[in-house]
Short mmCIF file of C-alpha atoms in Angstrom, two decimals:
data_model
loop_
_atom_site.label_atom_id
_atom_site.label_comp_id
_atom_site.label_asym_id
_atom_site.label_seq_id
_atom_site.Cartn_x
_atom_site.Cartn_y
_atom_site.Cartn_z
CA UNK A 1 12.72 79.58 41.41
CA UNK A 2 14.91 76.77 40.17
CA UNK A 3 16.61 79.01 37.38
CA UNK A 4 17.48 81.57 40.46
CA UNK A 5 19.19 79.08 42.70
CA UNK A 6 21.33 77.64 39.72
CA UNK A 7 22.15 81.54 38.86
CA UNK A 8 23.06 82.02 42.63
CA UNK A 9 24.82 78.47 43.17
CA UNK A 10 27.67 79.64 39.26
CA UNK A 11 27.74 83.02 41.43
CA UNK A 12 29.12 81.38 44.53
CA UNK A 13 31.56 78.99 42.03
CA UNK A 14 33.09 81.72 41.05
CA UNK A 15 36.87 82.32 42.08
CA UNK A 16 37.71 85.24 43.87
CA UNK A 17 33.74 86.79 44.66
CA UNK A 18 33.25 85.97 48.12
CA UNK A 19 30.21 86.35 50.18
CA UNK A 20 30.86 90.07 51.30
CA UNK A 21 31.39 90.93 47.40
CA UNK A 22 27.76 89.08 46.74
CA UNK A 23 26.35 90.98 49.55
CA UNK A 24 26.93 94.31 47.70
CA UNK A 25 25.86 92.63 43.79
CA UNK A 26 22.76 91.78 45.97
CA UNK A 27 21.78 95.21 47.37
CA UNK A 28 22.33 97.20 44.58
CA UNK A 29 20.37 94.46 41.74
CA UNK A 30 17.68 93.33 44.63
CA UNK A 31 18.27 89.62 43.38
CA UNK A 32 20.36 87.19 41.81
CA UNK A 33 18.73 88.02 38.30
CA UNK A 34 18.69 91.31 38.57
CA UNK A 35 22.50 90.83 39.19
CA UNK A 36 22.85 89.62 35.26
CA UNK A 37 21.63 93.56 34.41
CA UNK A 38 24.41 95.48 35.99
CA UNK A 39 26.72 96.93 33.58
CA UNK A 40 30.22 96.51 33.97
CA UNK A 41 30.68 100.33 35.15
CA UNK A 42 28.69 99.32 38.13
CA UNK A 43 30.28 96.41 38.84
CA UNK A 44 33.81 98.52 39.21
CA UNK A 45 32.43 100.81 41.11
CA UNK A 46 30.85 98.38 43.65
CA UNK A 47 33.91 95.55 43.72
CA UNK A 48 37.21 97.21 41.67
CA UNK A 49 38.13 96.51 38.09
CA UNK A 50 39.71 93.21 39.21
CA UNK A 51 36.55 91.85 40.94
CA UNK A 52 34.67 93.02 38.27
CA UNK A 53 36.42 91.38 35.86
CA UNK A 54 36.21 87.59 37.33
CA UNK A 55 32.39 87.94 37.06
CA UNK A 56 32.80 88.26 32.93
CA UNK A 57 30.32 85.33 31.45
CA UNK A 58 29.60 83.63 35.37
CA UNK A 59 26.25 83.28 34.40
CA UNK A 60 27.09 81.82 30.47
CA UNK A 61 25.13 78.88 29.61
CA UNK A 62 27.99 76.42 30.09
CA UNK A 63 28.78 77.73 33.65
CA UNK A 64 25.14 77.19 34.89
CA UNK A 65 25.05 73.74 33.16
CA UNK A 66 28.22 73.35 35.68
CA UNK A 67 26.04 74.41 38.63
CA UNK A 68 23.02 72.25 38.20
CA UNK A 69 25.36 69.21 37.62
CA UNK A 70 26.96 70.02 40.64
CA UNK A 71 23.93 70.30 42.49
CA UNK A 72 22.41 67.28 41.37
CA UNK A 73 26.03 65.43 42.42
CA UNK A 74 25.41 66.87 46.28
CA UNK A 75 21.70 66.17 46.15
CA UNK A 76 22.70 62.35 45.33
CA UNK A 77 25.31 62.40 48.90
CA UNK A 78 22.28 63.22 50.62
CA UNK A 79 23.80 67.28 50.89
CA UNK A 80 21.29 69.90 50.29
CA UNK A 81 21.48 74.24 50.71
CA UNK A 82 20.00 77.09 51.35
CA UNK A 83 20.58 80.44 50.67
CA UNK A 84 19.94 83.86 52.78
CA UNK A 85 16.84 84.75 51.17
CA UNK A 86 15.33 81.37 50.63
CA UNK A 87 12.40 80.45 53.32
CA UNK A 88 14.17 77.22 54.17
CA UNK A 89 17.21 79.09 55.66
CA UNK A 90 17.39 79.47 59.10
CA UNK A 91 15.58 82.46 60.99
CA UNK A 92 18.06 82.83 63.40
CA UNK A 93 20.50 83.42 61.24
CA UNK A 94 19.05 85.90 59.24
CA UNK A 95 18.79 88.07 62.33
CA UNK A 96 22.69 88.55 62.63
CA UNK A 97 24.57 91.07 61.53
CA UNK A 98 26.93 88.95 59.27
CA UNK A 99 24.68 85.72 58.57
CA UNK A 100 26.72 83.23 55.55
CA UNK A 101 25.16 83.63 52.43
CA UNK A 102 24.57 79.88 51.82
CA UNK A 103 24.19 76.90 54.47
CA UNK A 104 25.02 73.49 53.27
CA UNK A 105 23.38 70.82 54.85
CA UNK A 106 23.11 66.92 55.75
CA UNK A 107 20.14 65.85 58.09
CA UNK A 108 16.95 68.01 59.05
CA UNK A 109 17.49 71.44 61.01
CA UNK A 110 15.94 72.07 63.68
CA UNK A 111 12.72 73.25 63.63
CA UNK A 112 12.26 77.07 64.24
CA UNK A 113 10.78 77.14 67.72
CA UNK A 114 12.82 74.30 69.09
CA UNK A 115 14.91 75.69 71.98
CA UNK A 116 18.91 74.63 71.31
CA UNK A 117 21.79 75.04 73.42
CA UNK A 118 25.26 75.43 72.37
CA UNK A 119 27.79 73.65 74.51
CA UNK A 120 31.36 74.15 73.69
CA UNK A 121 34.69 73.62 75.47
CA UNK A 122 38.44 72.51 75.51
CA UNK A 123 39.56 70.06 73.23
CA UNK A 124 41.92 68.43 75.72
CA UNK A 125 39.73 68.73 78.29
CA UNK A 126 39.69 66.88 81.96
CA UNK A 127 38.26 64.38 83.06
CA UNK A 128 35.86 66.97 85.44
CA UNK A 129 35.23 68.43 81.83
CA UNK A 130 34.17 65.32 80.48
CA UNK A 131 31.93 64.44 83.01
CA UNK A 132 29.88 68.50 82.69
CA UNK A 133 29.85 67.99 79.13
CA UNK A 134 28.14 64.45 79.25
CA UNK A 135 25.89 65.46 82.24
CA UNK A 136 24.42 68.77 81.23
CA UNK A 137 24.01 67.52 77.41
CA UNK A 138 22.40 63.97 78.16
CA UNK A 139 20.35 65.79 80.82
CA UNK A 140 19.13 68.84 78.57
CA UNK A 141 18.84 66.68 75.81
CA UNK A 142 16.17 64.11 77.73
CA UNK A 143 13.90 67.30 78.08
CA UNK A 144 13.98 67.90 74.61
CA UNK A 145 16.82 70.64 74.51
CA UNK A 146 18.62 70.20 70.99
CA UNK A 147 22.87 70.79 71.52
CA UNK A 148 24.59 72.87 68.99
CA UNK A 149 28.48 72.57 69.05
CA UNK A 150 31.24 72.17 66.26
CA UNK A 151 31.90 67.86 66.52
CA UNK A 152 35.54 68.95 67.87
CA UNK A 153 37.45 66.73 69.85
CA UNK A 154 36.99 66.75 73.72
CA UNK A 155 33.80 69.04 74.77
CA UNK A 156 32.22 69.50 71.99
CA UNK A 157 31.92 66.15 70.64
CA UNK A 158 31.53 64.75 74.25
CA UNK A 159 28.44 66.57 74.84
CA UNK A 160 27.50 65.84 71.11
CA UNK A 161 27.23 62.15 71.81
CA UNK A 162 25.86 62.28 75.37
CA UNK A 163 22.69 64.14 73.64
CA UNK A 164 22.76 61.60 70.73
CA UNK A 165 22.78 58.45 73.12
CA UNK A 166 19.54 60.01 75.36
CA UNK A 167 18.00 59.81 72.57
CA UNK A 168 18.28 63.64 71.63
CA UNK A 169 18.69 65.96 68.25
CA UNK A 170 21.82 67.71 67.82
CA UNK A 171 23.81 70.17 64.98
CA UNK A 172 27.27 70.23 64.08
CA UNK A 173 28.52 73.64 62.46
CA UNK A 174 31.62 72.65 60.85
CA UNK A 175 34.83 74.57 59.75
CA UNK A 176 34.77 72.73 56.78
CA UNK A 177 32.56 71.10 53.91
CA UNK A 178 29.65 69.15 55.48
CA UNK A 179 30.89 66.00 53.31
CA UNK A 180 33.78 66.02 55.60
CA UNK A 181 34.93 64.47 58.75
CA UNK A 182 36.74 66.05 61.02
CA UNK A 183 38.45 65.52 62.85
CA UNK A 184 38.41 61.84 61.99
CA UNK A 185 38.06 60.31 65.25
CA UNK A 186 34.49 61.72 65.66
CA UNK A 187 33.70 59.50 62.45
CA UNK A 188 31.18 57.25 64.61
CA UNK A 189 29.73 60.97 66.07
CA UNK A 190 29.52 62.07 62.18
CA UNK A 191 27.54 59.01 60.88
CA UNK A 192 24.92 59.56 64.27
CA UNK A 193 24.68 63.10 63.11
CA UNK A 194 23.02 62.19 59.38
CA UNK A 195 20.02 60.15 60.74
CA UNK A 196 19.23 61.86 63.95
CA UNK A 197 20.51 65.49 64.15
CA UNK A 198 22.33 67.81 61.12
CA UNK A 199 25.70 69.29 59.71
CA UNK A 200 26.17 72.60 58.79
CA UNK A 201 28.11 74.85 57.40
CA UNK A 202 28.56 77.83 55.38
CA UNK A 203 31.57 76.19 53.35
CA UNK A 204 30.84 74.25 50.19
CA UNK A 205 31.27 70.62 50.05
CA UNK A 206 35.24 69.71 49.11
CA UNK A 207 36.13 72.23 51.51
CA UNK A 208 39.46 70.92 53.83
CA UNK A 209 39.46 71.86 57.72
CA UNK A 210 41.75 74.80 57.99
CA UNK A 211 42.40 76.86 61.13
CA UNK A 212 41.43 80.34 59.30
CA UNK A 213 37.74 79.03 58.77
CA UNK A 214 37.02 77.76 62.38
CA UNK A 215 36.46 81.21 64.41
CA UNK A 216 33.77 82.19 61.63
CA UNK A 217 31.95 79.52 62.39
CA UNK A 218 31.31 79.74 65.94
CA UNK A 219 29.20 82.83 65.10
CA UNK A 220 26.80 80.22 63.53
CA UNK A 221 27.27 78.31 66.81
CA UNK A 222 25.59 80.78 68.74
CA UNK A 223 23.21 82.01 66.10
CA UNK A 224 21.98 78.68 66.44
CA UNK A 225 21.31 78.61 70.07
CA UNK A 226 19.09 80.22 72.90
CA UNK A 227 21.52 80.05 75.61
CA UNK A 228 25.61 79.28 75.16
CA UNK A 229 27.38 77.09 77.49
CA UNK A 230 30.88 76.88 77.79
CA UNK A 231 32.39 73.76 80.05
CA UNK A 232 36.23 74.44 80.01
CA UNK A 233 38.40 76.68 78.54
CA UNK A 234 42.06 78.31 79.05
CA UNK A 235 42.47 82.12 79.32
CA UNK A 236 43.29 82.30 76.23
CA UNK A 237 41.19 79.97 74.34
CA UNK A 238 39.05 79.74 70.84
CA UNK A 239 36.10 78.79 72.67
CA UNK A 240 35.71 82.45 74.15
CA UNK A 241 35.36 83.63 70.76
CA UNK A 242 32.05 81.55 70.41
CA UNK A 243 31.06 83.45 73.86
CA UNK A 244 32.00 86.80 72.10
CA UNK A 245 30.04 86.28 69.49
CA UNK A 246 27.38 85.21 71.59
CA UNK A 247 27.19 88.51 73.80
CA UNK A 248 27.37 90.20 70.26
CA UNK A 249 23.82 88.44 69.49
CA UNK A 250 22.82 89.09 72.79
CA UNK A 251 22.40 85.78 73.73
CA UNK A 252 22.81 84.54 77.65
CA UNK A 253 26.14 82.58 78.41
CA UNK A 254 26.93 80.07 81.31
CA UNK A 255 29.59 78.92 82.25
CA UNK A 256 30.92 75.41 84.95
CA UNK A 257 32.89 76.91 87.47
CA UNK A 258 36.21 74.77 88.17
CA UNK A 259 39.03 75.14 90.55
CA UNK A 260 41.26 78.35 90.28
CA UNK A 261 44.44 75.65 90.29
CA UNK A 262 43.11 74.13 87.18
CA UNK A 263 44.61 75.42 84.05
CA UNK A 264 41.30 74.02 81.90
CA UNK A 265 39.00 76.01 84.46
CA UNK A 266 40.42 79.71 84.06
CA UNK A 267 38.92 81.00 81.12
CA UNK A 268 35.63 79.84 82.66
CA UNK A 269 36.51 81.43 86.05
CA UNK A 270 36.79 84.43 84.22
CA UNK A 271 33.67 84.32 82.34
CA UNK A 272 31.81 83.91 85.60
CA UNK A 273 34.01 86.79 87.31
CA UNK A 274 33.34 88.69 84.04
CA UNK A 275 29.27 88.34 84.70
CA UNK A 276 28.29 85.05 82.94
CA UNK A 277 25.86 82.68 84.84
CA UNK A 278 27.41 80.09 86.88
CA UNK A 279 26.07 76.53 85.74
CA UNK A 280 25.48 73.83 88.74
CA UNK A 281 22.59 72.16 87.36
CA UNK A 282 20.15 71.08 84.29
CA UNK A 283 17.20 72.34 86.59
CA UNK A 284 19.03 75.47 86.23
CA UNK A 285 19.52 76.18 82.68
CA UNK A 286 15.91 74.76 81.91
CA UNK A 287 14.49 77.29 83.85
CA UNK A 288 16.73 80.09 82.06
CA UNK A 289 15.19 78.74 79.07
CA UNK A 290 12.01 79.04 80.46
CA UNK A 291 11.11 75.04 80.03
CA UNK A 292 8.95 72.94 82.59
CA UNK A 293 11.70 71.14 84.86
CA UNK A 294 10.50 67.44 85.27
CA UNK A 295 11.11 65.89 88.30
CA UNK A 296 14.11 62.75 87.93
CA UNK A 297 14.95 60.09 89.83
CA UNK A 298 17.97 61.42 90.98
CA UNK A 299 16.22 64.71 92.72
CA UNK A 300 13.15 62.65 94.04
CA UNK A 301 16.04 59.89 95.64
CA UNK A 302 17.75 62.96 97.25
CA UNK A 303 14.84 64.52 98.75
CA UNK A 304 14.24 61.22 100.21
CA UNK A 305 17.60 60.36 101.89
CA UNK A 306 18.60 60.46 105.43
CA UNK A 307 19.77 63.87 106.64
CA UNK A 308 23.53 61.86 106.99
CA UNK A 309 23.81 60.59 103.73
CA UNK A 310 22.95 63.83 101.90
CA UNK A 311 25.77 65.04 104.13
CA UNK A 312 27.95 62.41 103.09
CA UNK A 313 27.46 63.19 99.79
CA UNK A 314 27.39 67.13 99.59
CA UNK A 315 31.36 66.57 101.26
CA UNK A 316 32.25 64.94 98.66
CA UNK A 317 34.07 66.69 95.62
CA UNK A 318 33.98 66.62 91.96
CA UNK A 319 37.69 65.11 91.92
CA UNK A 320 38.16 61.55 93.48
CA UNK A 321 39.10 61.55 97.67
CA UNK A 322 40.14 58.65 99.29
CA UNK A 323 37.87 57.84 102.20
CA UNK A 324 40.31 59.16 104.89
CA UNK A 325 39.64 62.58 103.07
CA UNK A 326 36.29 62.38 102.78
CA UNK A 327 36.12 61.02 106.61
CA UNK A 328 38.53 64.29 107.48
CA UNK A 329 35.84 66.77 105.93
CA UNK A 330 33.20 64.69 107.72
CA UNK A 331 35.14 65.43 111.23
CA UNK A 332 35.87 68.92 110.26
CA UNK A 333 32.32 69.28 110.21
CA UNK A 334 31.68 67.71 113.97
CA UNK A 335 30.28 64.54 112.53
CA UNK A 336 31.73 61.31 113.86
CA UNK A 337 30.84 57.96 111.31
CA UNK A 338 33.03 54.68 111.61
CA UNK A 339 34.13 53.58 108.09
CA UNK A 340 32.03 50.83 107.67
CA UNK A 341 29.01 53.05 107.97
CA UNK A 342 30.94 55.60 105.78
CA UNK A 343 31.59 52.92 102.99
CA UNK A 344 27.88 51.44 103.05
CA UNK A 345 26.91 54.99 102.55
CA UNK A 346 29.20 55.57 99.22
CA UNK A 347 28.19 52.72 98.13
CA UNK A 348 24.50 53.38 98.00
CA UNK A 349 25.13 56.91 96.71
CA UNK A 350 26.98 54.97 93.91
CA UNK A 351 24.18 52.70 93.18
CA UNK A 352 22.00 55.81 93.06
CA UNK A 353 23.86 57.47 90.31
CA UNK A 354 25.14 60.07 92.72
CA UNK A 355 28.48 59.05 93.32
CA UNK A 356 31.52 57.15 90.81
CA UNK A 357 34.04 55.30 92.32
CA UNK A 358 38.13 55.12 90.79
CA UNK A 359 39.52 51.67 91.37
CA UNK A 360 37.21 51.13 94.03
CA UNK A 361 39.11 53.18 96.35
CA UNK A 362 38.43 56.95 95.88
CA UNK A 363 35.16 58.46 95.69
CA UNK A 364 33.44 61.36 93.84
CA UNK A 365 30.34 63.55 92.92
CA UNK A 366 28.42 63.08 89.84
CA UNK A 367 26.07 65.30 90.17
CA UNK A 368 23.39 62.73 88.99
CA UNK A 369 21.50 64.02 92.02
CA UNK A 370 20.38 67.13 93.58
CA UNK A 371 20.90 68.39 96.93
CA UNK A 372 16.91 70.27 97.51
#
């Protein structure tokens, strides 16, 4: 077993003989030794004379000494692998139609029949954006929902921390070698990630970010994941290609429905006018994943207010109103309240969790609470 993971590991060092080259070595030998038996006419005829030809000695004594070494250098950084046909490698993957060949690893994977959500989204996302990311991730996280995203800046790293901080298990599938950080600002997010969740990816360690090695990744993304949800994103933005590749696996996408004005909301707009589920709530996507919804503090609070204040707080908006504009809505709706009453009543739906205030003067929704 040891001898065929050092023959595999000099096959992967070699220059030139990508996965997709492997692949074919693999299905016409059966293994990685058998591989070593293929005479060179073979080898032309499945990869060209100039494939063929880089494979000349890869499995010589010297260039397996070179592989061990270099395992034993990753195993000392704390970075381990698997490959395709190993037992250790993830089951999910191996069900997709283009699964990486090898998956290099810091921290513990998930284990198989732990249900994970993906949550991806703008990197320059809104503050609105910010706030979905943190609530749906802290939320599923507290009911034991791991969150798969790719530790970029804005969404994905946003909801990546929120899970981490409720205590939660999350994976980062990078677009580069798992010994890397990027992008740097997420370094905190990074370190979190080795003792209580796991890096991935298919790239070995060394490898630098580059943008050609992103979009494969986010089929990984999804592999990973029961149910993908996507918080912002432009019309025309890399995180619909994680929701292609989702559809392809037949996985179930959501999306958090934002303004038509708002330039961060489109591509999600679309989604949902496209057929994806509409997000509103962590009740919600834990009963698409078919987990027990525990009752919170914030639903059992709501079910328990006065019929005014749950009006009061269904007016309000997921963008900041002054109280004249939340007083207008009020009146629009026939319902008279002085603003004394009205600022008592935003100020208990603050201390509730239901409700953030912006410099004490304009109010929001945080969706902290229910409205059942």
């Amino acid at each position: 077993m040891e001898q065929e993971r050092t023959l595999a590991l000099a096959l992967c060092r070699v220059e030139g003989i990508g996965a997709v080259s492997i692949r074919k070595l693999l299905e016409k030998a059966g293994d990685v030794s058998e591989i070593r038996k293929l005479p060179a006419e073979s080898l032309q005829k499945l990869l060209g004379e100039k494939k063929a030809a880089l494979l000349k000695n890869w499995d010589a004594p010297e260039n397996l000494e070179r592989a061990k070494r270099q395992e034993e250098q990753w195993k000392k950084k704390g970075i381990s692998f698997d490959f395709l046909w190993e037992e250790g490698f993830p089951k999910r993957l191996k069900e997709i139609s283009d699964p990486p060949l090898v998956l290099y690893r810091i921290g513990k994977l998930p284990e198989p029949e732990k249900k994970m959500t993906a949550i991806v989204g703008a990197r320059a996302c809104s503050s609105y954006g910010k706030e979905m990311a943190e609530y749906f991730a802290r939320g599923l996280a507290k009911e034991g929902i791991g969150i798969v995203s790719g530790m970029a800046r804005g969404a994905d790293g946003i909801a990546q921390r929120a899970a981490l901080s409720a205590g939660g298990y999350s994976v980062a599938v990078l677009g580069c070698g798992v010994d890397i950080c990027y992008p740097e600002e997420n370094r905190p997010l990074y370190e979190k990630l080795w003792d209580n969740g796991c890096i991935l990816s298919e790239y070995p360690p060394g490898t630098l970010p580059h943008s050609r090695l992103f979009p494969p990744r986010n089929r990984i993304i999804s592999a990973l994941s029961d149910l993908v949800l996507v918080i912002e994103a432009r019309e025309k933005s890399g995180t619909l290609i994680t929701v292609d590749m989702a559809l392809e696996q037949g996985k179930d996408v959501f999306a958090v429905p934002g303004r038509i004005t708002d330039t961060c909301s489109r591509g999600c707009n679309r989604l949902i006018g496209n057929g994806a589920g509409i997000a509103v709530s962590v009740a919600q996507l834990l009963q698409e994943l078919q987990c027990p919804v525990a009752a919170t503090p914030g639903s059992t609070a709501s079910s328990s207010w006065p019929p005014l204040r749950k009006t009061i707080w269904q007016a309000l908006d997921t963008m900041p109103q002054s109280m004249d504009e939340i007083a207008d809505t009020l009146v629009r709706q026939k319902i008279s309240i002085n603003v004394q009453m009205l600022m008592q009543e935003l100020v208990f739906l603050e201390l509730e969790g239901a409700a953030g205030s912006v410099m004490g003067r304009y109010y929001r929704k945080t969706f902290a609470c229910n409205d059942g």
